[in-house]
């Protein structure tokens, strides 16, 4: 196996320190990132973990070329908010979740994020959830009461290991509902009964539906295994979500940890407050694209603060990101044939707990020294792929009777005629658009990944799909 050129050090929330990353397996690295509850369009803050862990994935791919990097990002497709929207709009739950899931996939792709290896849905994992609850009850870590199944927090001596919260203090300050069927106030629900007219599944405890925390544990075990290398998400998930995930998985698996590393990104703020749908201070990816911002500009703006620190979202941030990208493009246009390479100082900065501010500073230094090859190769690990010969600038309105128009940038050389390739790309993108319209996201993702493997990057926006060669 090829040894990494530099160690990757990651801040582990559970350990409260940076640790040198080492895969548990000799040929496989596993990472799970908590995804959205698909009841409405996600805001830009929801995509901070999507971008952060996409960069970690790209870094792992570079540093561990002999390993298979397996990732999962879930969709929670059963939730009270989903049911409320479906009822209010007189639609089916499946229609609401398919629409929101499609929005999320499109926005993530527009931001240059790789599609995960697995994108499981909670409703597809009910059998695995029931099996995990049965195992926990058999081991004395859960109990059934009045159609509910609850995790017995007091049965887990390691509860609090991820969040570092003292159980007695949690109980004293708890605002958790003290329901009559609970042994203790801090016990959390893994299964709850469904009322008439609500979606539900048959179980040994009656017809019901899963609790939020149980979903991720079951999906991780099903797709990635009992113990994964990295579990990621926003800081707001540390407690109770990730604490509860960790507890139920560990207790169901005879003490085996759910994850060897726990990583959490900071909040995105808009003004003084955390960006939140409940507050109403949200900005969406599609709105930013419609305002004329490119996906790569939004992505770069997101990297200007360290991932564990808060980031205030402003127009000035986007202006700065665009100016930086424009400088890089102008430089690369002058040396389009420069062979890409990865700068070691850049790699060291990024490998130090995804230090994007230091990594971007190094890219700026490379640009000042006109080291085009190192700039291109290093920026690719951050998800930026430059080609001075060909780059699509304007939107292409697929689905509105127009085909993709391929635009070549004039760079002082005529360039190769790619007409035949363009026709093939147009055909595949049209096929992908039709698949998305039919909610066949597996086919849409496959086409995007096949094009990416051939060096064609797609960006989805409100006016259609744009593409460029890498």
mmCIF file of C-alpha atoms in Angstrom, residues 49 60 117 143 163 178 195 296 314 323 432:
data_model
loop_
_atom_site.group_PDB
_atom_site.id
_atom_site.type_symbol
_atom_site.label_atom_id
_atom_site.label_comp_id
_atom_site.label_asym_id
_atom_site.label_seq_id
_atom_site.Cartn_x
_atom_site.Cartn_y
_atom_site.Cartn_z
ATOM 1 C CA UNK A 49 -21.034 20.066 5.874
ATOM 2 C CA UNK A 60 -8.499 11.036 1.314
ATOM 3 C CA UNK A 117 -21.420 6.243 -2.670
ATOM 4 C CA UNK A 143 -37.483 -1.259 26.683
ATOM 5 C CA UNK A 163 -20.531 15.397 23.770
ATOM 6 C CA UNK A 178 -41.368 13.296 31.118
ATOM 7 C CA UNK A 195 -51.931 7.570 14.689
ATOM 8 C CA UNK A 296 -17.653 27.495 -7.676
ATOM 9 C CA UNK A 314 -22.226 38.253 3.297
ATOM 10 C CA UNK A 323 -12.253 38.102 -7.519
ATOM 11 C CA UNK A 432 -30.066 12.960 -17.250
#
